[in-house]
Tab-separated table of C-alpha atoms in Angstrom:
chain	number	residue	atom	x	y	z
H	1	UNK	CA	53.084	58.558	14.006
H	2	UNK	CA	51.094	56.576	16.511
H	3	UNK	CA	48.356	60.062	16.417
H	4	UNK	CA	48.316	59.590	12.822
H	5	UNK	CA	47.033	55.543	12.861
H	6	UNK	CA	44.510	56.643	15.652
H	7	UNK	CA	43.045	59.090	13.311
H	8	UNK	CA	43.369	57.015	9.952
H	9	UNK	CA	41.572	53.738	12.095
H	10	UNK	CA	38.694	56.401	12.773
H	11	UNK	CA	38.099	57.827	10.324
H	12	UNK	CA	38.141	54.386	8.565
H	13	UNK	CA	35.450	53.445	11.013
H	14	UNK	CA	33.017	56.525	11.432
H	15	UNK	CA	32.617	56.054	7.027
H	16	UNK	CA	32.237	52.501	7.137
H	17	UNK	CA	29.358	53.437	9.989
H	18	UNK	CA	27.985	56.269	7.531
H	19	UNK	CA	27.924	53.933	5.160
H	20	UNK	CA	26.420	51.184	6.518
H	21	UNK	CA	23.630	54.001	7.941
H	22	UNK	CA	22.972	54.722	4.063
H	23	UNK	CA	22.571	51.817	3.041
H	24	UNK	CA	18.374	50.705	3.262
H	25	UNK	CA	18.673	54.098	0.690
H	26	UNK	CA	20.976	51.859	-2.296
H	27	UNK	CA	19.812	51.757	-5.437
H	28	UNK	CA	21.534	49.264	-6.198
H	29	UNK	CA	19.260	46.356	-3.342
H	30	UNK	CA	16.509	47.885	-5.690
H	31	UNK	CA	18.312	46.958	-8.790
H	32	UNK	CA	18.605	43.583	-7.511
H	33	UNK	CA	15.253	42.724	-6.357
H	34	UNK	CA	14.529	43.113	-9.788
H	35	UNK	CA	17.450	40.818	-11.537
H	36	UNK	CA	15.951	38.524	-8.471
H	37	UNK	CA	11.990	38.703	-10.329
H	38	UNK	CA	13.648	39.006	-13.689
H	39	UNK	CA	15.304	34.598	-12.725
H	40	UNK	CA	11.721	34.305	-10.514
H	41	UNK	CA	10.031	34.658	-13.665
H	42	UNK	CA	12.063	32.084	-15.854
H	43	UNK	CA	10.467	29.131	-13.536
H	44	UNK	CA	7.288	27.811	-15.228
H	45	UNK	CA	4.032	28.719	-12.118
H	46	UNK	CA	3.020	25.220	-12.046
H	47	UNK	CA	7.312	24.084	-10.969
H	48	UNK	CA	6.781	25.635	-8.427
H	49	UNK	CA	6.026	23.861	-4.994
H	50	UNK	CA	5.032	23.809	-1.201
H	51	UNK	CA	6.843	22.309	1.724
H	52	UNK	CA	3.751	19.580	1.490
H	53	UNK	CA	4.481	19.165	-1.983
H	54	UNK	CA	8.204	18.741	-1.683
H	55	UNK	CA	7.746	17.016	1.837
H	56	UNK	CA	5.704	14.005	-0.115
H	57	UNK	CA	8.480	13.720	-3.204
H	58	UNK	CA	11.056	13.828	-0.591
H	59	UNK	CA	9.090	10.693	0.633
H	60	UNK	CA	9.219	9.207	-2.661
H	61	UNK	CA	13.350	9.915	-3.339
H	62	UNK	CA	14.202	8.545	-0.192
H	63	UNK	CA	12.140	5.038	-0.148
H	64	UNK	CA	13.542	4.558	-4.088
H	65	UNK	CA	10.170	5.608	-5.681
H	66	UNK	CA	11.462	8.261	-7.402
H	67	UNK	CA	14.569	9.724	-9.030
H	68	UNK	CA	15.085	13.306	-8.643
H	69	UNK	CA	17.645	16.236	-7.009
H	70	UNK	CA	17.427	16.826	-4.586
H	71	UNK	CA	19.120	20.253	-3.774
H	72	UNK	CA	19.648	22.774	-1.005
H	73	UNK	CA	21.783	25.761	-2.059
H	74	UNK	CA	22.710	27.418	0.386
H	75	UNK	CA	25.729	27.747	1.834
H	76	UNK	CA	28.548	25.965	3.384
H	77	UNK	CA	27.845	26.824	7.559
H	78	UNK	CA	24.377	27.035	6.622
H	79	UNK	CA	23.930	23.592	4.894
H	80	UNK	CA	26.706	22.057	8.024
H	81	UNK	CA	24.001	23.629	10.418
H	82	UNK	CA	21.246	22.162	9.334
H	83	UNK	CA	19.956	20.481	6.964
H	84	UNK	CA	17.230	17.454	5.055
H	85	UNK	CA	18.960	14.386	6.003
H	86	UNK	CA	20.104	12.422	2.161
H	87	UNK	CA	19.779	15.631	0.366
H	88	UNK	CA	22.527	17.265	-1.702
H	89	UNK	CA	24.314	20.553	-1.227
H	90	UNK	CA	25.792	22.718	-4.025
H	91	UNK	CA	26.806	26.326	-2.409
H	92	UNK	CA	24.474	29.112	-5.033
H	93	UNK	CA	27.419	30.676	-5.439
H	94	UNK	CA	28.505	27.603	-7.232
H	95	UNK	CA	25.324	26.547	-9.455
H	96	UNK	CA	27.252	26.648	-12.699
H	97	UNK	CA	28.939	23.200	-11.333
H	98	UNK	CA	25.682	21.670	-11.573
H	99	UNK	CA	26.046	20.762	-15.274
H	100	UNK	CA	29.525	19.542	-14.756
H	101	UNK	CA	27.248	16.942	-12.536
H	102	UNK	CA	23.711	16.823	-14.035
H	103	UNK	CA	24.294	15.407	-17.539
H	104	UNK	CA	20.438	14.777	-18.591
H	105	UNK	CA	18.527	18.567	-19.454
H	106	UNK	CA	15.312	16.407	-17.931
H	107	UNK	CA	16.959	15.410	-14.642
H	108	UNK	CA	14.040	16.093	-11.981
H	109	UNK	CA	15.581	18.736	-9.866
H	110	UNK	CA	15.097	20.040	-6.945
H	111	UNK	CA	16.390	24.261	-5.182
H	112	UNK	CA	16.101	24.795	-2.183
H	113	UNK	CA	17.847	27.319	-0.182
H	114	UNK	CA	16.331	28.988	3.308
H	115	UNK	CA	13.635	31.279	1.941
H	116	UNK	CA	13.608	30.794	-2.028
H	117	UNK	CA	15.673	33.714	-2.305
H	118	UNK	CA	19.265	32.492	-4.157
H	119	UNK	CA	16.987	29.271	-4.898
H	120	UNK	CA	15.434	31.350	-7.373
H	121	UNK	CA	18.593	32.948	-9.409
H	122	UNK	CA	19.697	29.251	-8.984
H	123	UNK	CA	16.439	27.684	-10.615
H	124	UNK	CA	16.278	30.669	-13.793
H	125	UNK	CA	19.861	30.305	-14.253
H	126	UNK	CA	18.841	26.490	-15.020
H	127	UNK	CA	16.035	26.756	-16.985
H	128	UNK	CA	19.323	29.428	-18.866
H	129	UNK	CA	21.533	26.526	-18.985
H	130	UNK	CA	18.508	24.123	-20.466
H	131	UNK	CA	17.399	22.055	-17.825
H	132	UNK	CA	13.985	20.963	-18.204
H	133	UNK	CA	12.519	19.765	-14.971
H	134	UNK	CA	13.188	21.764	-11.839
H	135	UNK	CA	11.326	22.157	-9.440
H	136	UNK	CA	11.156	25.646	-7.252
H	137	UNK	CA	11.006	24.433	-3.418
H	138	UNK	CA	10.103	27.592	-2.256
H	139	UNK	CA	8.839	26.726	1.513
H	140	UNK	CA	12.906	26.952	1.921
H	141	UNK	CA	14.404	25.392	5.669
H	142	UNK	CA	12.298	27.741	7.184
H	143	UNK	CA	8.743	26.382	5.725
H	144	UNK	CA	10.481	22.650	6.619
H	145	UNK	CA	11.010	23.317	9.685
H	146	UNK	CA	7.605	25.286	10.248
H	147	UNK	CA	6.131	22.799	8.854
H	148	UNK	CA	7.762	19.950	12.935
H	149	UNK	CA	10.167	17.868	9.617
H	150	UNK	CA	13.133	17.042	11.010
H	151	UNK	CA	16.631	17.911	9.676
H	152	UNK	CA	19.982	16.482	10.761
H	153	UNK	CA	23.977	17.550	10.682
H	154	UNK	CA	27.163	16.002	11.745
H	155	UNK	CA	27.048	17.037	15.193
H	156	UNK	CA	23.845	16.319	17.083
H	157	UNK	CA	22.306	13.810	14.411
H	158	UNK	CA	18.448	14.134	13.783
H	159	UNK	CA	16.634	16.511	15.121
H	160	UNK	CA	13.977	19.377	14.787
H	161	UNK	CA	13.602	22.475	15.081
H	162	UNK	CA	10.810	23.883	17.820
H	163	UNK	CA	11.320	28.012	16.881
H	164	UNK	CA	12.659	29.326	14.570
H	165	UNK	CA	13.719	32.728	14.734
H	166	UNK	CA	16.126	35.266	12.576
H	167	UNK	CA	17.814	36.273	15.023
H	168	UNK	CA	19.240	35.883	18.214
H	169	UNK	CA	16.902	36.111	21.833
H	170	UNK	CA	16.972	38.827	23.895
H	171	UNK	CA	19.224	35.898	26.534
H	172	UNK	CA	20.554	34.732	23.328
H	173	UNK	CA	22.474	38.369	22.871
H	174	UNK	CA	23.470	38.677	26.509
H	175	UNK	CA	25.706	36.139	27.534
H	176	UNK	CA	28.086	37.543	29.989
H	177	UNK	CA	31.216	35.112	29.290
H	178	UNK	CA	32.535	35.080	25.896
């Protein structure tokens, strides 16, 4: 009995590893890129802003000079790790809840994520829903960090990311005790 379980687990592991090997050839990935581009096409070009433009909007909203919704659409763990102080959060997978929370179709809404992939979907959907004043902040938190702006979280307070890395460094991978 134990031998059969070990063989079954080995086969499952082998098939799982093989599927990861061929993931780069996945035709669905190419289709996802097309779908993302179709949502990005729904966003008027003049509604896509840079980090400097978004920073000015952020400053105006925080100073009370402007009324707008500033919405980070990253996942809960990403937002919990760090976010732009004073901004709202709605996970991109829950974008369908936005019309329940923001009922004015003319409300000024700014959307971003880590780089802008998920934000394009959400911004495009908001235009499909009927919103008319939605802005895509294209730089995301990566652009915010590279521009030297600060973040906040509930564990450490306010801080700046001095070097953004998409993947852990060799030193981070080499911990001996974990």
